[in-house]
Amino acid sequence: MKKVKLNIEGMHCVSCSKITTSELEKIGAKNISVNAITGKATADFSDDISEGKIAKAIEGAGFKLVGTDLKGQSTTSSLSNKKDESEHWRTKLWGVWILTGMIILVMYLPEFFGINLLPMEWMNITLLILSFPIIFIFGYQTIKSGFGGFLKWYFSMDSLIALGTVVAYITGILSFFMEITSFAGVSGMIMTIFITGKYIEAKAKGKATEEIRKLLELGAKKARVLRGKEEIEIDINDVKVGDIILVKPGEKIPTDGVVVNGESAVDESMVTGESLPVEKKKNSTVIGATINQDGILQIEVTKIGKDTFLSNIIKLVEEASGAKVPIQKLADKITNIFVPLILILTVLTFVSWYFIIGVEIGRAVGVAIAVLVIACPCALGLAVPISLTVGSGMGAKKGILIRKGEAIQTMKEVKIIVFDKTGTITKGEPEVVDFISKDEKKMWQIAASLERLSEHPLAKAIVKRAKLTRYSQVTKFKIIRGKGIEGVIGKKKVVIGNPELISEEKIKLGKFAEKVIEQEKKGQTVMIVAEGKEIIGIIGVADAIKEDSPKAIDALNKGGYRTVMITGDNDITARAIAKQVGIKEVISKVMPEDKQKRVEELQKEGFVAFVGDGINDAPALKQSNVGIAMGTGTDIAIEAGDIVLTKGDLMGVVRAIKLSKATFGKIKQNLFWAFFYNVVMIPLAVGGVLNPVFAEIAMALSSISVVTNANLLRRKKID
């Protein structure tokens, strides 16, 4: 089996997804996922599947296949075709309204103004002629899909519209042979209003996917590749892994890679949400579609096409848009049985009005048609996926990737938020945070000259902080495992190490003793610099806290969340870090493999969200009710969490929670109004209060209102 991506045109809501899924299952597809909003589907097929066979299955569902990915490479997202979809409906709109304008003149000028454009005996046949192209030419796809569904026992919103308009049209023909009210003009007006609604809906859907479409447009189209000493501009699809590309100031970086020459600042805001430019130099990783600002960079290509960071973001956002939120199960169950129930209700309505109430057959047919067209479940089917599309697009713009739709609903139940320490609350790499010395210049000269010979992370932090241009020559260099290093500079023995090593060297701390204790209480690793038997200074090294960590924890504490830090560090260091950021509950000395068990224990007290770096913390992320993976740049651990934060700052957790709650709030609003519409309008139609034209207007407005309400999500402030 191989995974195939499909771009499908013409789907509207959850019923369309169900029909498409059923047709694909018939040709052996497995693990099918269909997103009617984005027009995308993925499925596993056998290796011998042909594009023609897939296209035939899609056509059997009443839709059109516009692109496939049989080789496992990425295809152009159908989101880029949303504008084309609205243009498609716009073209139809002009045609149907020109004809409908004529229908209105023929039908209502005599009634309201006493002006007869045609002899009465010509009116019905004229309305039949004018309505025919509206229904069977401009509305052909809807009629085909609707009646095609009846033949295969698939029912969608097209089924109701197709049946309603065709029945109304047939009354015009029957009126020549029997005493029955003709709804020939009404049939054309119903289809016109339906097409008008689809155009407005398509425009709104396009707006709903605006942020995702902007991501698609970010990618560079060309790349300047170095071939020997020559610069050659080639299409981005021709770039290969290992190529050296040249990027000048103000240009987009074409694809993911590593800087091999040059220095510059790069604007990564479009993919990480980070507003400040990021400094890049040799060996720095860069992300495709980001903007090089002020220097010339030579970059070795490491990823292309579907493997790039941007492609992964787009993939995640599209998947999130079509994800199944638990609350949607109720909507799905209702829509699955809704159309058959409405068909039964329509028949019962006609029978009641004609045989029991005793009205003439035309009146009974009119009421039945109103029931058919007003009861379309489109708004119900759109309520969840359109909200997810807007929410996931907003998140992508802010560096928040909702990987699993379930997290949006589960997040509102979370009461406990557990944080890994290293790389989550802290930066994940040691740096000098404090020092005291008798002679600062001399201390850094000795410390850096010794430490530059070591590969230890603490050594690198000291060398980086010293910022020396010239180092002293060190002889008799020696590493004392777990304690420090020593050597000879000039003719004097020099040592840099922890208090244990200093004690073994019989060097007295003197007035530095209190400072050592103070630094250790703060969770710092203390490195003491000595020359001979004299202490020159002490250096405190720690995994520094991210600048926004205290602010984020404070916001969560005020929001009523119980915040917990879990770490493998000793209790003193752990509590020192926790105190600095405002976390009162600490679980220390926990091995990586035991984090999952600790999360499981906390889950007995309520829903838990776990925030970690997404690699070492993967078991805990999976165990938690909502896993939030911290990631930066191309090292993002996409598979680890339910929500992935590309920027890697802790305020992203606060924004993710706000976004999840706001998105779920819109889902609930949309479902409420969709249910409310049907509860109120169907009885009105059954009661004969609404004529078929007004019923169709009400149906179209219900779908438009749901999509418009979802788009209002953009007004929600999550920063």
XYZ file of C-alpha atoms in Angstrom:
719
model
C 0.000 0.000 0.000
C 1.100 3.572 -0.656
C -0.321 6.866 0.585
C -1.869 8.970 -2.170
C -2.930 12.608 -1.953
C -5.958 13.780 -3.903
C -7.265 17.232 -4.805
C -11.042 17.124 -5.291
C -13.326 19.815 -6.631
C -17.002 20.294 -5.777
C -17.271 19.028 -2.183
C -19.300 21.093 0.269
C -19.740 19.476 3.668
C -19.549 16.321 5.768
C -22.052 14.460 3.541
C -19.715 14.987 0.588
C -16.841 13.576 2.643
C -18.873 10.495 3.518
C -19.893 9.835 -0.086
C -16.303 10.245 -1.318
C -15.015 7.923 1.405
C -17.546 5.243 0.448
C -16.590 5.386 -3.242
C -12.868 5.181 -2.465
C -13.454 2.194 -0.193
C -15.055 0.377 -3.134
C -11.750 0.498 -5.069
C -9.744 -0.814 -2.117
C -8.608 2.385 -0.413
C -7.671 2.214 3.277
C -7.073 4.838 5.992
C -9.126 7.416 4.100
C -9.265 11.023 5.256
C -11.424 13.501 3.316
C -11.545 17.239 4.030
C -14.461 18.860 2.202
C -13.392 22.391 3.180
C -9.882 22.237 1.707
C -10.847 19.793 -1.062
C -8.086 17.395 0.002
C -8.133 13.662 0.619
C -5.482 11.110 1.518
C -5.794 7.339 1.296
C -3.664 4.217 1.133
C -3.891 2.377 -2.208
C -2.270 -0.728 -3.648
C 0.766 -0.069 -5.847
C -1.065 -0.906 -9.067
C -3.817 1.711 -8.640
C -4.233 4.045 -11.616
C -5.197 7.688 -11.640
C -8.039 6.868 -14.017
C -9.573 4.415 -11.567
C -9.381 6.939 -8.738
C -10.880 9.660 -10.962
C -13.770 7.362 -11.866
C -14.468 6.690 -8.188
C -14.467 10.420 -7.408
C -16.791 11.084 -10.340
C -19.029 8.308 -9.033
C -19.362 10.337 -5.839
C -20.418 13.328 -7.931
C -17.170 15.310 -7.765
C -14.114 15.992 -9.911
C -10.517 14.862 -9.362
C -8.192 17.781 -10.185
C -4.845 16.425 -8.971
C -3.164 13.305 -7.582
C 0.113 12.330 -5.967
C 0.713 8.721 -6.988
C 4.480 8.908 -6.463
C 4.388 10.141 -2.879
C 5.629 13.606 -3.792
C 3.770 16.743 -2.787
C 1.057 18.210 -4.977
C -0.168 21.762 -5.220
C -2.658 22.196 -2.418
C -6.256 22.557 -3.480
C -6.397 25.504 -1.118
C -4.748 27.487 -3.873
C -7.834 26.768 -6.000
C -10.311 28.315 -3.569
C -10.275 31.578 -5.487
C -10.922 29.641 -8.701
C -13.889 27.963 -6.994
C -15.507 31.302 -6.152
C -14.855 32.497 -9.718
C -16.529 29.325 -10.987
C -19.669 30.129 -8.978
C -19.463 33.812 -9.990
C -19.639 32.855 -13.673
C -22.754 30.806 -13.020
C -24.149 33.655 -10.942
C -24.266 36.075 -13.880
C -26.072 33.574 -16.078
C -28.703 32.496 -13.567
C -29.545 36.036 -12.405
C -30.034 37.295 -15.969
C -32.564 34.507 -16.519
C -34.072 34.897 -13.057
C -34.537 38.617 -13.668
C -36.676 37.716 -16.661
C -38.616 35.180 -14.556
C -39.341 37.846 -11.916
C -40.624 40.266 -14.564
C -42.862 37.633 -16.131
C -44.224 36.416 -12.760
C -44.602 39.598 -10.702
C -45.265 42.505 -13.084
C -48.846 41.299 -13.681
C -49.410 40.620 -9.963
C -48.066 43.885 -8.530
C -48.326 46.364 -11.398
C -50.973 44.879 -13.670
C -48.529 44.758 -16.585
C -48.749 41.632 -18.717
C -45.608 41.141 -20.792
C -47.054 37.955 -22.265
C -50.465 36.496 -22.867
C -51.420 34.323 -19.864
C -51.413 31.175 -21.991
C -47.732 31.804 -22.846
C -46.581 32.506 -19.276
C -46.075 28.928 -18.086
C -44.167 27.760 -21.154
C -41.979 30.893 -20.985
C -41.142 30.166 -17.337
C -40.309 26.561 -18.248
C -37.979 27.780 -21.022
C -36.256 30.335 -18.765
C -35.873 27.886 -15.855
C -34.508 25.024 -17.963
C -30.941 26.412 -18.418
C -30.839 27.551 -14.785
C -31.565 24.041 -13.517
C -30.134 21.733 -16.153
C -27.161 23.766 -17.459
C -25.932 26.080 -14.693
C -27.184 23.664 -12.025
C -26.157 20.504 -13.897
C -23.474 19.458 -11.388
C -25.916 19.771 -8.498
C -28.627 17.818 -10.329
C -26.140 15.130 -11.382
C -24.706 14.798 -7.869
C -28.125 14.814 -6.230
C -29.812 12.194 -8.415
C -26.611 10.182 -8.710
C -26.725 9.889 -4.929
C -30.302 8.580 -5.036
C -29.270 5.819 -7.433
C -26.472 4.715 -5.062
C -28.395 5.400 -1.852
C -26.093 8.284 -0.950
C -27.845 11.376 0.310
C -26.310 14.836 0.537
C -27.479 18.429 0.472
C -27.480 18.210 -3.353
C -30.077 15.436 -3.064
C -32.626 17.742 -1.465
C -31.951 20.697 -3.777
C -32.013 18.500 -6.894
C -35.262 16.811 -5.906
C -36.918 20.079 -4.866
C -36.077 21.979 -8.055
C -36.891 19.109 -10.429
C -40.239 18.392 -8.720
C -41.079 22.110 -8.912
C -40.113 22.166 -12.604
C -42.190 19.059 -13.376
C -45.289 20.754 -11.932
C -45.003 23.256 -14.787
C -45.125 20.422 -17.328
C -47.953 18.619 -15.534
C -50.018 21.812 -15.433
C -50.617 21.393 -19.197
C -52.371 18.073 -18.562
C -54.053 18.459 -15.168
C -55.337 21.012 -12.691
C -52.150 21.736 -10.715
C -50.333 24.906 -9.726
C -47.188 25.426 -11.771
C -43.952 26.066 -9.869
C -41.891 26.329 -13.072
C -40.662 29.853 -12.268
C -40.098 28.985 -8.618
C -37.876 26.042 -9.622
C -35.477 28.353 -11.442
C -35.496 30.844 -8.562
C -34.672 28.096 -6.039
C -31.613 27.005 -8.047
C -30.541 30.649 -8.512
C -30.657 31.322 -4.788
C -28.785 28.056 -4.177
C -26.025 29.083 -6.623
C -25.901 32.562 -5.065
C -25.456 30.965 -1.662
C -22.692 28.692 -2.972
C -20.854 31.700 -4.416
C -20.985 33.617 -1.116
C -20.025 30.437 0.748
C -17.073 29.811 -1.597
C -15.856 33.381 -1.043
C -16.125 32.928 2.717
C -14.351 29.556 2.562
C -11.569 31.219 0.611
C -11.242 33.776 3.382
C -11.290 30.987 5.977
C -8.222 29.405 4.356
C -6.482 32.727 3.770
C -3.651 32.174 6.275
C -2.971 28.690 4.895
C -2.984 29.997 1.345
C -0.470 32.658 2.368
C 1.793 29.874 3.641
C 1.529 28.187 0.250
C 2.545 31.405 -1.468
C 5.590 31.895 0.778
C 7.827 29.443 -1.026
C 10.438 30.774 -3.441
C 9.938 29.937 -7.114
C 13.620 30.240 -8.143
C 17.005 29.551 -6.573
C 20.480 30.883 -7.374
C 22.784 27.838 -7.370
C 26.595 27.913 -7.436
C 28.063 25.722 -10.183
C 31.795 26.065 -9.746
C 32.345 29.830 -9.789
C 29.176 30.527 -11.741
C 25.800 31.593 -10.360
C 22.914 29.886 -12.180
C 19.253 30.697 -11.511
C 17.097 27.548 -11.696
C 13.529 26.535 -10.868
C 13.065 25.564 -7.220
C 11.895 22.087 -8.295
C 15.312 21.474 -9.899
C 17.270 22.138 -6.693
C 18.896 19.029 -5.201
C 20.096 18.135 -1.719
C 23.769 19.121 -1.433
C 23.517 22.098 -3.812
C 25.079 25.359 -2.637
C 22.648 28.237 -3.074
C 23.478 31.933 -2.875
C 21.008 34.254 -1.138
C 21.455 38.026 -1.262
C 19.989 40.657 1.108
C 16.212 41.023 0.783
C 15.777 37.654 -0.968
C 13.809 34.619 0.160
C 15.812 31.606 1.253
C 14.611 29.014 -1.305
C 14.672 25.886 0.862
C 15.944 24.412 4.148
C 19.692 24.230 4.584
C 22.838 24.993 6.568
C 24.931 28.141 6.215
C 28.392 27.280 4.876
C 29.598 30.833 4.347
C 28.534 34.333 5.343
C 26.641 36.018 8.187
C 23.248 37.713 8.218
C 20.033 38.294 10.132
C 17.024 36.320 8.879
C 13.354 37.188 9.331
C 11.628 33.921 10.305
C 8.333 35.468 11.439
C 6.300 33.956 8.612
C 6.914 30.383 9.785
C 7.797 30.642 13.491
C 5.856 33.715 14.622
C 9.122 35.212 15.955
C 9.052 38.946 15.213
C 12.754 39.635 15.816
C 15.318 38.655 13.138
C 17.519 35.670 13.980
C 21.297 35.929 13.539
C 22.773 33.325 11.184
C 26.411 32.360 10.673
C 28.397 29.324 9.571
C 26.693 26.022 10.584
C 23.396 27.788 11.402
C 20.269 26.094 10.071
C 17.914 28.141 7.900
C 14.296 27.594 6.883
C 12.971 27.881 3.356
C 10.699 30.905 2.630
C 12.296 33.049 5.357
C 13.800 36.417 4.365
C 17.529 37.123 4.338
C 18.014 40.683 5.561
C 21.452 42.238 5.505
C 24.197 39.833 4.459
C 25.087 37.399 1.682
C 24.656 33.739 2.626
C 25.904 30.584 0.970
C 23.655 27.716 2.024
C 24.015 23.975 1.532
C 20.605 22.474 0.752
C 19.549 19.796 3.266
C 15.839 19.372 2.469
C 13.687 19.893 -0.604
C 10.039 19.571 -1.623
C 7.726 17.781 0.772
C 10.502 17.309 3.377
C 10.979 21.016 4.079
C 9.834 22.714 7.249
C 7.284 24.861 5.393
C 5.804 21.816 3.643
C 5.452 20.070 6.984
C 3.649 23.100 8.431
C 1.227 23.196 5.487
C 0.636 19.459 5.818
C -0.106 19.778 9.538
C -2.469 22.709 9.077
C -4.393 20.966 6.300
C -4.670 17.807 8.401
C -5.867 19.844 11.397
C -8.514 21.498 9.212
C -10.007 18.097 8.438
C -9.509 16.590 11.879
C -12.381 14.988 13.751
C -13.242 16.766 17.000
C -15.231 14.542 19.426
C -18.186 16.960 19.391
C -18.426 16.451 15.625
C -19.507 12.844 16.134
C -22.942 14.091 17.176
C -23.183 16.329 14.095
C -22.023 13.464 11.854
C -24.623 11.068 13.249
C -27.373 13.603 12.669
C -26.317 14.484 9.119
C -25.992 10.786 8.215
C -29.684 10.182 8.926
C -30.930 13.719 8.300
C -31.590 13.590 4.553
C -33.481 10.262 4.603
C -35.614 11.580 7.476
C -36.359 14.788 5.555
C -37.387 12.766 2.499
C -39.803 10.783 4.666
C -41.040 14.008 6.301
C -41.600 15.546 2.858
C -43.779 12.648 1.773
C -45.744 12.781 5.044
C -46.158 16.564 4.648
C -47.577 16.175 1.144
C -49.905 13.368 2.235
C -51.121 15.390 5.250
C -51.809 18.552 3.286
C -53.417 16.851 0.302
C -55.319 13.928 1.802
C -55.979 15.034 5.394
C -56.195 18.838 5.255
C -57.648 18.613 1.765
C -55.908 21.476 -0.082
C -55.479 21.395 -3.849
C -52.521 19.371 -5.098
C -50.458 22.430 -6.128
C -50.561 23.835 -2.597
C -49.561 20.462 -1.122
C -46.659 20.157 -3.573
C -45.524 23.698 -2.735
C -45.375 22.951 0.999
C -43.497 19.701 0.331
C -40.955 21.523 -1.859
C -40.422 24.104 0.915
C -39.651 21.282 3.368
C -37.153 19.770 0.926
C -35.141 22.922 0.280
C -35.165 24.396 3.789
C -33.951 21.252 5.527
C -30.528 21.040 3.866
C -27.962 19.960 6.514
C -25.118 21.956 4.961
C -24.790 24.399 7.879
C -24.544 21.469 10.291
C -21.860 19.825 8.175
C -19.849 23.040 7.865
C -19.995 24.049 11.540
C -16.944 22.108 12.767
C -14.539 21.919 9.776
C -14.844 25.609 8.822
C -14.013 26.648 12.413
C -11.032 24.271 12.461
C -9.818 25.694 9.153
C -9.860 29.276 10.435
C -8.370 28.306 13.810
C -5.554 26.194 12.395
C -4.721 28.945 9.887
C -4.564 31.530 12.674
C -2.365 29.208 14.686
C 0.070 28.672 11.808
C 0.463 32.441 11.500
C 1.366 32.621 15.215
C 3.690 29.612 15.188
C 1.085 27.287 16.747
C 0.435 24.068 14.836
C -2.651 22.163 15.931
C -1.628 18.660 14.955
C -4.670 16.857 16.337
C -8.139 18.367 16.266
C -9.119 16.500 19.442
C -6.781 18.762 21.413
C -9.049 21.736 20.739
C -11.899 20.126 22.657
C -9.762 18.378 25.285
C -7.866 21.563 26.181
C -10.928 23.100 27.819
C -10.933 20.199 30.320
C -7.245 20.579 31.281
C -6.610 21.676 34.858
C -2.968 20.611 35.336
C -0.095 21.760 33.112
C 3.173 19.887 33.555
C 6.434 21.347 32.251
C 9.695 19.669 31.449
C 12.561 21.902 32.602
C 15.424 21.680 30.127
C 14.621 23.206 26.753
C 11.112 24.105 27.868
C 11.323 26.457 30.846
C 15.045 26.927 30.261
C 16.999 27.508 27.065
C 18.459 24.021 27.063
C 22.113 25.071 26.974
C 24.357 26.302 29.796
C 25.565 29.885 29.972
C 27.379 32.054 32.470
C 24.769 33.756 34.646
C 26.921 35.085 37.535
C 30.543 35.637 38.530
C 32.736 37.397 41.100
C 36.493 37.961 40.936
C 39.519 39.701 42.385
C 40.770 40.454 38.882
C 38.105 39.983 36.191
C 40.468 40.243 33.206
C 42.871 37.713 34.701
C 40.037 35.346 35.693
C 38.606 35.181 32.161
C 42.090 34.810 30.642
C 42.870 31.787 32.810
C 39.386 30.241 32.615
C 38.950 30.568 28.840
C 42.523 29.481 28.025
C 41.950 26.273 29.990
C 38.342 25.611 28.978
C 38.920 26.064 25.234
C 40.823 22.775 25.366
C 37.748 20.971 26.753
C 34.641 19.772 24.888
C 32.370 19.944 27.945
C 29.188 22.096 27.536
C 30.153 24.122 30.626
C 33.546 24.811 29.094
C 31.955 26.149 25.920
C 29.723 28.461 27.969
C 32.750 29.949 29.739
C 34.745 30.409 26.516
C 31.736 32.077 24.894
C 31.319 34.499 27.810
C 35.022 35.370 28.000
C 35.101 36.670 24.394
C 38.908 36.501 24.165
C 40.799 37.213 20.961
C 44.081 35.710 22.252
C 44.537 32.775 24.597
C 47.395 31.904 26.939
C 49.464 28.848 26.153
C 48.555 25.941 28.427
C 50.868 23.025 29.184
C 50.328 19.859 31.212
C 46.581 20.107 30.515
C 44.562 17.528 32.424
C 40.848 16.732 32.761
C 39.694 15.609 36.201
C 36.460 13.757 35.404
C 33.385 15.160 37.116
C 35.370 17.833 38.923
C 37.197 20.184 36.547
C 40.460 20.746 34.668
C 44.007 21.889 35.421
C 47.136 22.963 33.591
C 50.136 25.245 33.671
C 50.193 28.796 32.309
C 53.636 30.315 32.373
C 55.188 28.585 35.372
C 52.080 28.580 37.561
C 49.572 25.803 38.049
C 46.011 26.889 37.269
C 42.784 25.080 38.142
C 39.108 25.556 37.284
C 36.631 23.213 38.895
C 33.931 22.557 41.451
C 34.315 23.013 45.238
C 35.270 19.345 45.644
C 38.291 19.755 43.348
C 39.329 22.977 45.099
C 39.141 21.170 48.448
C 41.296 18.330 47.136
C 43.848 20.914 45.953
C 43.876 22.251 49.545
C 42.869 25.723 48.382
C 40.795 27.707 50.880
C 37.643 29.490 49.699
C 37.929 32.267 52.277
C 35.539 35.147 51.559
C 34.257 33.328 48.436
C 32.632 30.548 50.519
C 29.359 32.426 51.053
C 29.126 33.279 47.344
C 29.578 29.607 46.429
C 26.695 28.604 48.737
C 24.517 31.429 47.364
C 25.094 30.365 43.751
C 24.407 26.703 44.524
C 21.089 27.637 46.163
C 20.131 29.379 42.921
C 20.675 26.140 41.052
C 23.933 27.220 39.435
C 26.933 25.007 38.759
C 29.852 26.740 40.494
C 33.261 26.786 38.776
C 36.145 28.125 40.896
C 39.205 29.618 39.166
C 42.505 29.369 41.065
C 46.131 30.191 40.347
C 48.508 28.337 42.600
C 46.828 28.410 46.031
C 44.996 31.671 45.365
C 41.380 31.923 44.215
C 41.026 34.446 41.380
C 37.237 34.211 41.049
C 34.157 32.021 40.846
C 31.815 31.557 37.894
C 28.165 30.496 38.098
C 26.955 28.516 35.096
C 23.329 27.512 34.602
C 20.812 26.519 32.011
C 19.327 30.002 31.776
C 15.599 30.543 31.996
C 13.875 31.702 28.817
C 12.984 35.375 29.059
C 9.229 34.828 28.808
C 8.951 31.815 31.139
C 8.000 33.780 34.311
C 5.398 35.773 32.353
C 3.865 32.614 30.881
C 3.707 30.758 34.212
C 2.193 33.831 35.882
C -0.513 33.988 33.198
C -1.321 30.292 33.682
C -1.399 30.573 37.481
C -3.790 33.521 37.220
C -5.878 31.508 34.758
C -6.518 28.923 37.486
C -4.207 26.220 36.156
C -2.120 24.035 38.461
C 1.459 24.296 37.177
C 3.981 21.535 37.836
C 7.650 21.173 36.831
C 9.134 17.731 36.259
C 12.890 17.234 35.870
C 15.775 14.849 36.355
C 17.741 17.525 38.257
C 18.363 17.397 41.989
C 15.777 18.958 44.256
C 17.812 22.092 45.118
C 18.425 23.027 41.470
C 14.861 22.150 40.468
C 13.273 24.253 43.207
C 15.581 27.164 42.479
C 14.430 27.221 38.845
C 10.791 26.711 39.833
C 10.954 29.615 42.280
C 12.340 31.944 39.616
C 9.448 31.273 37.237
C 6.648 30.967 39.798
C 6.005 27.203 39.819
C 5.284 25.932 43.334
C 4.982 22.221 42.639
C 8.167 20.343 41.682
C 8.819 16.691 40.874
C 12.595 16.195 40.764
C 15.094 13.371 40.175
C 12.839 11.796 37.545
C 14.445 9.663 34.863
C 13.161 10.272 31.286
C 11.484 6.864 31.176
C 9.599 7.628 34.427
C 8.044 10.925 33.284
C 5.201 9.052 31.627
C 4.346 7.325 34.927
C 4.326 10.644 36.789
C 1.970 12.142 34.205
C -0.275 9.082 34.530
C -0.406 9.587 38.305
C -1.378 13.245 37.888
C -4.145 12.257 35.469
C -5.964 10.645 38.401
C -6.506 14.194 39.670
C -7.677 15.709 36.369
C -6.873 16.289 32.709
C -3.159 16.971 32.132
C -1.346 18.918 29.444
C 2.364 18.113 29.207
C 4.793 20.637 27.723
C 8.133 19.231 26.585
C 10.791 19.373 23.906
C 9.051 16.683 21.865
C 11.920 14.172 21.621
C 13.117 12.954 25.053
C 9.669 13.701 26.432
C 7.756 11.811 23.734
C 6.281 9.121 26.077
C 4.992 11.782 28.475
C 3.613 13.859 25.597
C 1.722 10.828 24.317
C 0.452 9.872 27.780
C -0.946 13.323 28.590
C -4.429 14.391 27.560
C -2.878 17.179 25.490
C 0.788 17.045 24.486
C 2.369 20.400 23.653
C 5.722 19.987 21.910
C 8.191 22.858 22.030
C 10.265 23.165 18.883
C 12.466 25.646 17.100
C 13.213 25.796 13.391
C 13.836 22.615 11.474
C 14.385 20.580 14.662
C 10.661 20.677 15.405
C 9.420 17.378 16.792
C 6.309 17.196 14.637
C 5.303 13.679 15.624
C 5.536 14.211 19.371
C 2.674 16.494 20.369
C -0.972 17.226 19.744
C 0.021 20.888 19.477
C 3.445 21.984 18.215
C 4.954 25.416 18.955
C 7.431 26.362 16.243
C 8.760 29.411 18.079
C 9.716 27.430 21.170
C 8.823 30.098 23.754
C 6.653 29.377 26.761
C 4.153 32.147 25.991
C 3.247 29.935 23.038
C 1.551 27.631 25.564
C -0.665 30.501 26.727
C -1.471 31.450 23.124
C -2.196 27.819 22.222
C -4.657 27.503 25.114
C -6.412 30.744 24.119
C -6.568 29.643 20.470
C -7.945 26.204 21.372
C -10.648 27.695 23.587
C -11.575 30.342 21.013
C -11.791 27.763 18.199
C -13.886 25.354 20.256
C -16.111 28.267 21.263
C -16.811 28.973 17.578
C -17.510 25.287 16.948
C -20.117 25.286 19.727
C -21.683 28.515 18.445
C -21.909 27.184 14.913
C -23.407 23.868 15.977
C -25.955 25.672 18.148
C -27.116 27.970 15.354
C -27.174 25.121 12.823
C -29.366 23.039 15.144
C -31.482 26.063 16.063
C -32.081 26.869 12.389
C -33.384 23.382 11.640
C -35.461 23.173 14.831
C -37.203 26.464 14.001
C -37.416 26.422 10.207
C -38.509 22.852 9.472
C -41.754 23.165 11.508
C -42.467 26.479 9.753
C -42.029 24.810 6.371
C -44.174 21.821 7.359
C -46.826 24.267 8.593
C -46.943 25.958 5.196
C -45.715 29.308 6.527
C -42.812 29.564 4.082
C -43.075 29.374 0.325
C -40.303 27.469 -1.523
C -38.366 30.588 -2.588
C -38.164 32.006 0.942
C -37.318 28.541 2.238
C -34.323 28.389 -0.114
C -33.232 31.888 0.937
C -33.353 30.803 4.600
C -31.314 27.667 3.819
C -28.631 29.644 1.964
C -28.418 32.202 4.775
C -27.907 29.458 7.369
C -24.792 28.149 5.585
C -23.454 31.654 4.966
C -23.970 32.606 8.622
C -21.990 29.576 9.839
C -19.038 30.332 7.551
C -19.145 34.059 8.386
C -19.254 33.354 12.121
C -16.207 31.095 11.803
C -14.324 33.903 10.059
C -15.072 36.194 13.028
C -12.631 34.009 14.976
C -9.854 36.169 13.513
C -10.934 39.030 15.749
C -10.011 37.025 18.824
C -6.808 38.269 20.461
C -4.551 35.415 21.535
C -1.319 37.364 22.129
